[in-house]
PDB file of C-alpha atoms in Angstrom:
ATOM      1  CA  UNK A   1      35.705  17.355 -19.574  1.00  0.00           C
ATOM      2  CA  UNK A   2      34.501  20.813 -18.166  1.00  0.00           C
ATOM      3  CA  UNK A   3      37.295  23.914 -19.289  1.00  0.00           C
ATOM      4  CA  UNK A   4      36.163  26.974 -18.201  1.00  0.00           C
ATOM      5  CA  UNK A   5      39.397  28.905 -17.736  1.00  0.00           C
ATOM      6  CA  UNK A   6      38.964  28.321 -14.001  1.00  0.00           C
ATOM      7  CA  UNK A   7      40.013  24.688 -13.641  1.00  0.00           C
ATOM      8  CA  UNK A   8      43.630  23.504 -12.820  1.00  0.00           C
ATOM      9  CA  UNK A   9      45.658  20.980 -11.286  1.00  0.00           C
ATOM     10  CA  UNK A  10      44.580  20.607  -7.746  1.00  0.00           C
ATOM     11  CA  UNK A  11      40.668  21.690  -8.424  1.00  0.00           C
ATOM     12  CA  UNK A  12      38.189  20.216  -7.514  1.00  0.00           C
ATOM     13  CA  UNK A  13      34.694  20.716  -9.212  1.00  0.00           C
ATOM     14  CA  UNK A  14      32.056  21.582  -6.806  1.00  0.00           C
ATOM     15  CA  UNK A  15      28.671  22.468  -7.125  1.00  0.00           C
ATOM     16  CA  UNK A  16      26.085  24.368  -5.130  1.00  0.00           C
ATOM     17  CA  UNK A  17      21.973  22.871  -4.372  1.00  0.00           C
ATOM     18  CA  UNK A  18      20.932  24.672  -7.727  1.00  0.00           C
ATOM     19  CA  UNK A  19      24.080  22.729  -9.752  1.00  0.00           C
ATOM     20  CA  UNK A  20      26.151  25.490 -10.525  1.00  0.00           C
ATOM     21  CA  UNK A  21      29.414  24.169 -10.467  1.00  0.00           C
ATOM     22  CA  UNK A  22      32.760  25.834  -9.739  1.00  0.00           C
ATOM     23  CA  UNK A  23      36.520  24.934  -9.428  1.00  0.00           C
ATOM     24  CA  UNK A  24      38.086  25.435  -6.353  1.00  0.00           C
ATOM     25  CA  UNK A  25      41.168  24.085  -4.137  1.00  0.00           C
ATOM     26  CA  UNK A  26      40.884  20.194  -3.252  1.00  0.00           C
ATOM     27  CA  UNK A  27      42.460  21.129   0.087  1.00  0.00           C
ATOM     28  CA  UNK A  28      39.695  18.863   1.666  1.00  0.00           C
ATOM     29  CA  UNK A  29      41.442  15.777   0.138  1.00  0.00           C
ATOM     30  CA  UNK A  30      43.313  14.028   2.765  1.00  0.00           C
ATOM     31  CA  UNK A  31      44.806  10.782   1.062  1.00  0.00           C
ATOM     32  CA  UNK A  32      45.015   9.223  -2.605  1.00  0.00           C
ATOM     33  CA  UNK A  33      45.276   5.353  -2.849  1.00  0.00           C
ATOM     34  CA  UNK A  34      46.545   3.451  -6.118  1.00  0.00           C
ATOM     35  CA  UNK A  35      44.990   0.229  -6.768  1.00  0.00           C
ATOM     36  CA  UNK A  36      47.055  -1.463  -9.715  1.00  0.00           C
ATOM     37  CA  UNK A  37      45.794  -5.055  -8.559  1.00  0.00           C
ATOM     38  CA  UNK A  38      42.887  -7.010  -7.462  1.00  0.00           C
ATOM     39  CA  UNK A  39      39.181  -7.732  -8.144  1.00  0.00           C
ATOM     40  CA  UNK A  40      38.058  -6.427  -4.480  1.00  0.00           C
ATOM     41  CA  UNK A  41      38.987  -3.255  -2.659  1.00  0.00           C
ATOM     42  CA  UNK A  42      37.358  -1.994   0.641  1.00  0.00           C
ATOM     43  CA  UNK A  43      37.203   1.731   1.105  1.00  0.00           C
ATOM     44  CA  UNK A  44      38.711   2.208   4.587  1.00  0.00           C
ATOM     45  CA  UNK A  45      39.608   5.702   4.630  1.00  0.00           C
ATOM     46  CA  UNK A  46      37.808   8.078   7.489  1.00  0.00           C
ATOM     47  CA  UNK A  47      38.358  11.127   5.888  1.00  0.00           C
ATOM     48  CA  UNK A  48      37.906  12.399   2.119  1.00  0.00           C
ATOM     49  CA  UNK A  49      40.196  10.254  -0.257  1.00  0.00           C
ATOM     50  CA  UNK A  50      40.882   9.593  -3.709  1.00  0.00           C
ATOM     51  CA  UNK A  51      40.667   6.132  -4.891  1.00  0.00           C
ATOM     52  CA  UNK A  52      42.609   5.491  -8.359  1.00  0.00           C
ATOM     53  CA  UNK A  53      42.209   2.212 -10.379  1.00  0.00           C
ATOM     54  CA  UNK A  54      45.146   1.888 -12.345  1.00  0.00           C
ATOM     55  CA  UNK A  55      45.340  -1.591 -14.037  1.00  0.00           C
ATOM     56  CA  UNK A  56      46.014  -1.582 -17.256  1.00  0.00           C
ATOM     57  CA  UNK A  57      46.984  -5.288 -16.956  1.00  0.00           C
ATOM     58  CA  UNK A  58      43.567  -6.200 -15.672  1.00  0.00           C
ATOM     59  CA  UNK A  59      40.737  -8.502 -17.240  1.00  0.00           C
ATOM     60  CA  UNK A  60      38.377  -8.056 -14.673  1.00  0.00           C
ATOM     61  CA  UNK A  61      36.501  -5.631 -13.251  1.00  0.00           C
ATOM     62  CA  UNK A  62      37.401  -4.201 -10.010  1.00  0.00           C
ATOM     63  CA  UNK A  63      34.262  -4.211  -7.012  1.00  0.00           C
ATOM     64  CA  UNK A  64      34.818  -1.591  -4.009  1.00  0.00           C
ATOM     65  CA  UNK A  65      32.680  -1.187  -0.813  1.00  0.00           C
ATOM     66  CA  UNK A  66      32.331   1.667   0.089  1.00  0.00           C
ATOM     67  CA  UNK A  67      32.675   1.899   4.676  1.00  0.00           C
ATOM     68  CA  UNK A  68      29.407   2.357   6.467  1.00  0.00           C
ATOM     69  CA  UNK A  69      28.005   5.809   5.977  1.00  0.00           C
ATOM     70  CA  UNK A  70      27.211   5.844   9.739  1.00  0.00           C
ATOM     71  CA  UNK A  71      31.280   5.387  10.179  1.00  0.00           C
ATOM     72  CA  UNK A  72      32.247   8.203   8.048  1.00  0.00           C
ATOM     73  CA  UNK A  73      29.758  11.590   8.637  1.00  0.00           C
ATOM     74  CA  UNK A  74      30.238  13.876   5.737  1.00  0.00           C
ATOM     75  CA  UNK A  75      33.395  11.813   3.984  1.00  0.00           C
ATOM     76  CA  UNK A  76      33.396  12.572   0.578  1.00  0.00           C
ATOM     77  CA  UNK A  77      35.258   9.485  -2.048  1.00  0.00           C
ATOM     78  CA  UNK A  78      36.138   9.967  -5.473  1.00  0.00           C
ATOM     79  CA  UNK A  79      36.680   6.950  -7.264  1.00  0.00           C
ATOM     80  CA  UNK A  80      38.898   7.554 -10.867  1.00  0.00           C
ATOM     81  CA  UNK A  81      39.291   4.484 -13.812  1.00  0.00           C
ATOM     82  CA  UNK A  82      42.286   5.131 -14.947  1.00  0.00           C
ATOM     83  CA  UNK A  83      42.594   2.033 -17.292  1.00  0.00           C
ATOM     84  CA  UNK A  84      43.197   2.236 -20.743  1.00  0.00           C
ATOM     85  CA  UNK A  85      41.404  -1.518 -20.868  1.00  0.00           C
ATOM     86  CA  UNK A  86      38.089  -0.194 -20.660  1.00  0.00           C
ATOM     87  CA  UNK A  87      37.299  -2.800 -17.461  1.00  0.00           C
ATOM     88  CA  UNK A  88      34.178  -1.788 -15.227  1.00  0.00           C
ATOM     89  CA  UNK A  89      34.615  -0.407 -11.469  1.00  0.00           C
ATOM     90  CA  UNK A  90      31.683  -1.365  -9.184  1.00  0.00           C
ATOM     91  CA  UNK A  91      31.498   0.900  -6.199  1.00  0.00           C
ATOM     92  CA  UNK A  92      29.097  -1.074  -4.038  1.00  0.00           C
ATOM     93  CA  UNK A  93      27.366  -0.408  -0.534  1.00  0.00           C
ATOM     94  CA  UNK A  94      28.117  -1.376   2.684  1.00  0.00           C
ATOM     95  CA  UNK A  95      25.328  -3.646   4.543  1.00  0.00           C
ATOM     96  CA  UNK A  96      21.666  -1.959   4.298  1.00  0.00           C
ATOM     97  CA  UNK A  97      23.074   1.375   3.011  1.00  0.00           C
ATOM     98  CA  UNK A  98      21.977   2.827  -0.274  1.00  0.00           C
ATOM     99  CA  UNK A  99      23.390   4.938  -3.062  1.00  0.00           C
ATOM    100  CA  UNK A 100      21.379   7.824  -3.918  1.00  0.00           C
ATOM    101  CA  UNK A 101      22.289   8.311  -7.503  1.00  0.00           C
ATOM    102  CA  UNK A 102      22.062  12.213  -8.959  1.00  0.00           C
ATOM    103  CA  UNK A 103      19.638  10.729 -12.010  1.00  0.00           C
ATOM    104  CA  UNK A 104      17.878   8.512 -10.486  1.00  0.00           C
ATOM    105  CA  UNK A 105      16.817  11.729  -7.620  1.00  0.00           C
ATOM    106  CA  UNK A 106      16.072  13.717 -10.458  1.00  0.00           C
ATOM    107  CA  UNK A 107      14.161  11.081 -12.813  1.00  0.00           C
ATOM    108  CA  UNK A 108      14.054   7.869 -11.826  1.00  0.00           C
ATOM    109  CA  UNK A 109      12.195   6.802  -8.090  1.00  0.00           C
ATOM    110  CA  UNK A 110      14.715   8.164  -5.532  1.00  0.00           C
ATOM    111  CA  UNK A 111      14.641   5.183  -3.757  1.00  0.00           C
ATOM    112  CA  UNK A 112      18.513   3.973  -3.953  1.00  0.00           C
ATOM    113  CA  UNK A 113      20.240   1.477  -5.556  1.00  0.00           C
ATOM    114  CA  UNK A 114      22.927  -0.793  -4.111  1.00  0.00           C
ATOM    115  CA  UNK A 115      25.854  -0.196  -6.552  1.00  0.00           C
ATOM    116  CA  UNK A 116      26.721   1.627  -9.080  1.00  0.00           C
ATOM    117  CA  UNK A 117      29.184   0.686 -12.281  1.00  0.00           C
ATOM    118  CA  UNK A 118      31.601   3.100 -14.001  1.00  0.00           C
ATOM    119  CA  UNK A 119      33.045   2.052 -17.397  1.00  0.00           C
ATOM    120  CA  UNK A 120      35.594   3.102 -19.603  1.00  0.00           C
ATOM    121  CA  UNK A 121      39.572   4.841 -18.468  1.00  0.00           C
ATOM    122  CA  UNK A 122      39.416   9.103 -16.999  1.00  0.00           C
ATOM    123  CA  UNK A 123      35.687   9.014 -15.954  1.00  0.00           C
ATOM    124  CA  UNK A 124      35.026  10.050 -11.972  1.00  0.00           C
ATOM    125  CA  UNK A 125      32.580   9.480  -9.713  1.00  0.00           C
ATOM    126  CA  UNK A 126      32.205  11.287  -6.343  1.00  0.00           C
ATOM    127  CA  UNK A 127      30.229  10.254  -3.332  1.00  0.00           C
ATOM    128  CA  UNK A 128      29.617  11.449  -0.124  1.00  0.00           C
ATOM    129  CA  UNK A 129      28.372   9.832   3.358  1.00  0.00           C
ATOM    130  CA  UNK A 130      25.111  11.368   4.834  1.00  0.00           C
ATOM    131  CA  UNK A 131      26.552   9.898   8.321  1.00  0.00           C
ATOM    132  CA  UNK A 132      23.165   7.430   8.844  1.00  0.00           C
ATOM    133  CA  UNK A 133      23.284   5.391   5.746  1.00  0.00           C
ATOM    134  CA  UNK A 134      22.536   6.680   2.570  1.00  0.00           C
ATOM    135  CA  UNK A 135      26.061   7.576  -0.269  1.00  0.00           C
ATOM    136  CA  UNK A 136      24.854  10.646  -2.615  1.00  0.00           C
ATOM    137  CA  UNK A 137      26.354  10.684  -5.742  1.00  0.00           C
ATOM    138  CA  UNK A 138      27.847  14.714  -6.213  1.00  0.00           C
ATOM    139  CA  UNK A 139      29.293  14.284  -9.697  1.00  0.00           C
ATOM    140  CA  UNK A 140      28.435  11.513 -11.851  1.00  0.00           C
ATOM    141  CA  UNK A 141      29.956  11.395 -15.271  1.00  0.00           C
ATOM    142  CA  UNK A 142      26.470  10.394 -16.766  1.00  0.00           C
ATOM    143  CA  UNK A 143      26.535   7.981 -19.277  1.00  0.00           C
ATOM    144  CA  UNK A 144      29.854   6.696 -18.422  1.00  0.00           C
ATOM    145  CA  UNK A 145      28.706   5.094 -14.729  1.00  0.00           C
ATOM    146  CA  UNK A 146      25.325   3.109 -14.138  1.00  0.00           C
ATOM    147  CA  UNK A 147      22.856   1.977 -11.711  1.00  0.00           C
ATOM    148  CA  UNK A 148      22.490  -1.467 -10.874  1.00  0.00           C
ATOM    149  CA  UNK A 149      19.650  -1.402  -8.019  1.00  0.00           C
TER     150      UNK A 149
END
């Protein structure tokens, strides 16, 4: 949780090439989808959405592909757990496209990995398309979501 006396509902936290973050107005978010069932989800939004897990009922984990970062220049996907089970969300690629993970840029080898696993109910992850077909990670709970490469 980051309080600064800035933050509010409708914020978003964004951050500039040095890292210094700031709230400001999510009016770049153009839809919000619910998923309350399933083990599989397919990201099919074109433009910046919010994808919610909310199964609370759930035993398994929940694996979503992400579109084709070719497909969707610039789109930028948050991904939320909100289960209180503690179940794992997979965000996965699409074909040959990697995720460019913020740790693994800044200490690991760079090179992508193919998914990435978030853990645990209120964590976030955000994402967004380079429009070829690489996913950079913009805000990555660390700690809370994983690499698997």
């Amino acid at each position: 949780k980051i309080v600064d006396g800035t933050e509010g509902a409708g914020k978003v936290l964004t951050s500039d090439a040095d890292g210094l973050a700031t709230w400001e107005d999510a009016g770049g978010v153009a839809g919000f989808t619910t998923i309350s069932s399933g083990t599989t989800h397919t990201a099919v939004a074109t433009s910046n959405h919010v994808y919610r897990w909310d199964d609370d009922d759930a035993a398994a984990e929940l694996t979503l592909t992400l579109p084709a970062a070719s497909s969707v220049p610039g789109v930028m996907f948050t991904f939320l757990i909100k289960d209180s089970n503690s179940n794992q969300m997979i965000v996965e690629r699409a074909g040959s496209d990697l995720i460019y993970d913020d740790y693994d840029l800044a200490y690991g080898s760079g090179d992508g990995i193919t998914s990435i696993t978030g853990v645990y109910y209120n964590y976030t992850l955000t994402l967004v398309s380079d429009g070829v077909s690489g996913w950079f990670t913009i805000h990555n709970y660390e700690g809370y979501w994983y690499e698997y490469t």
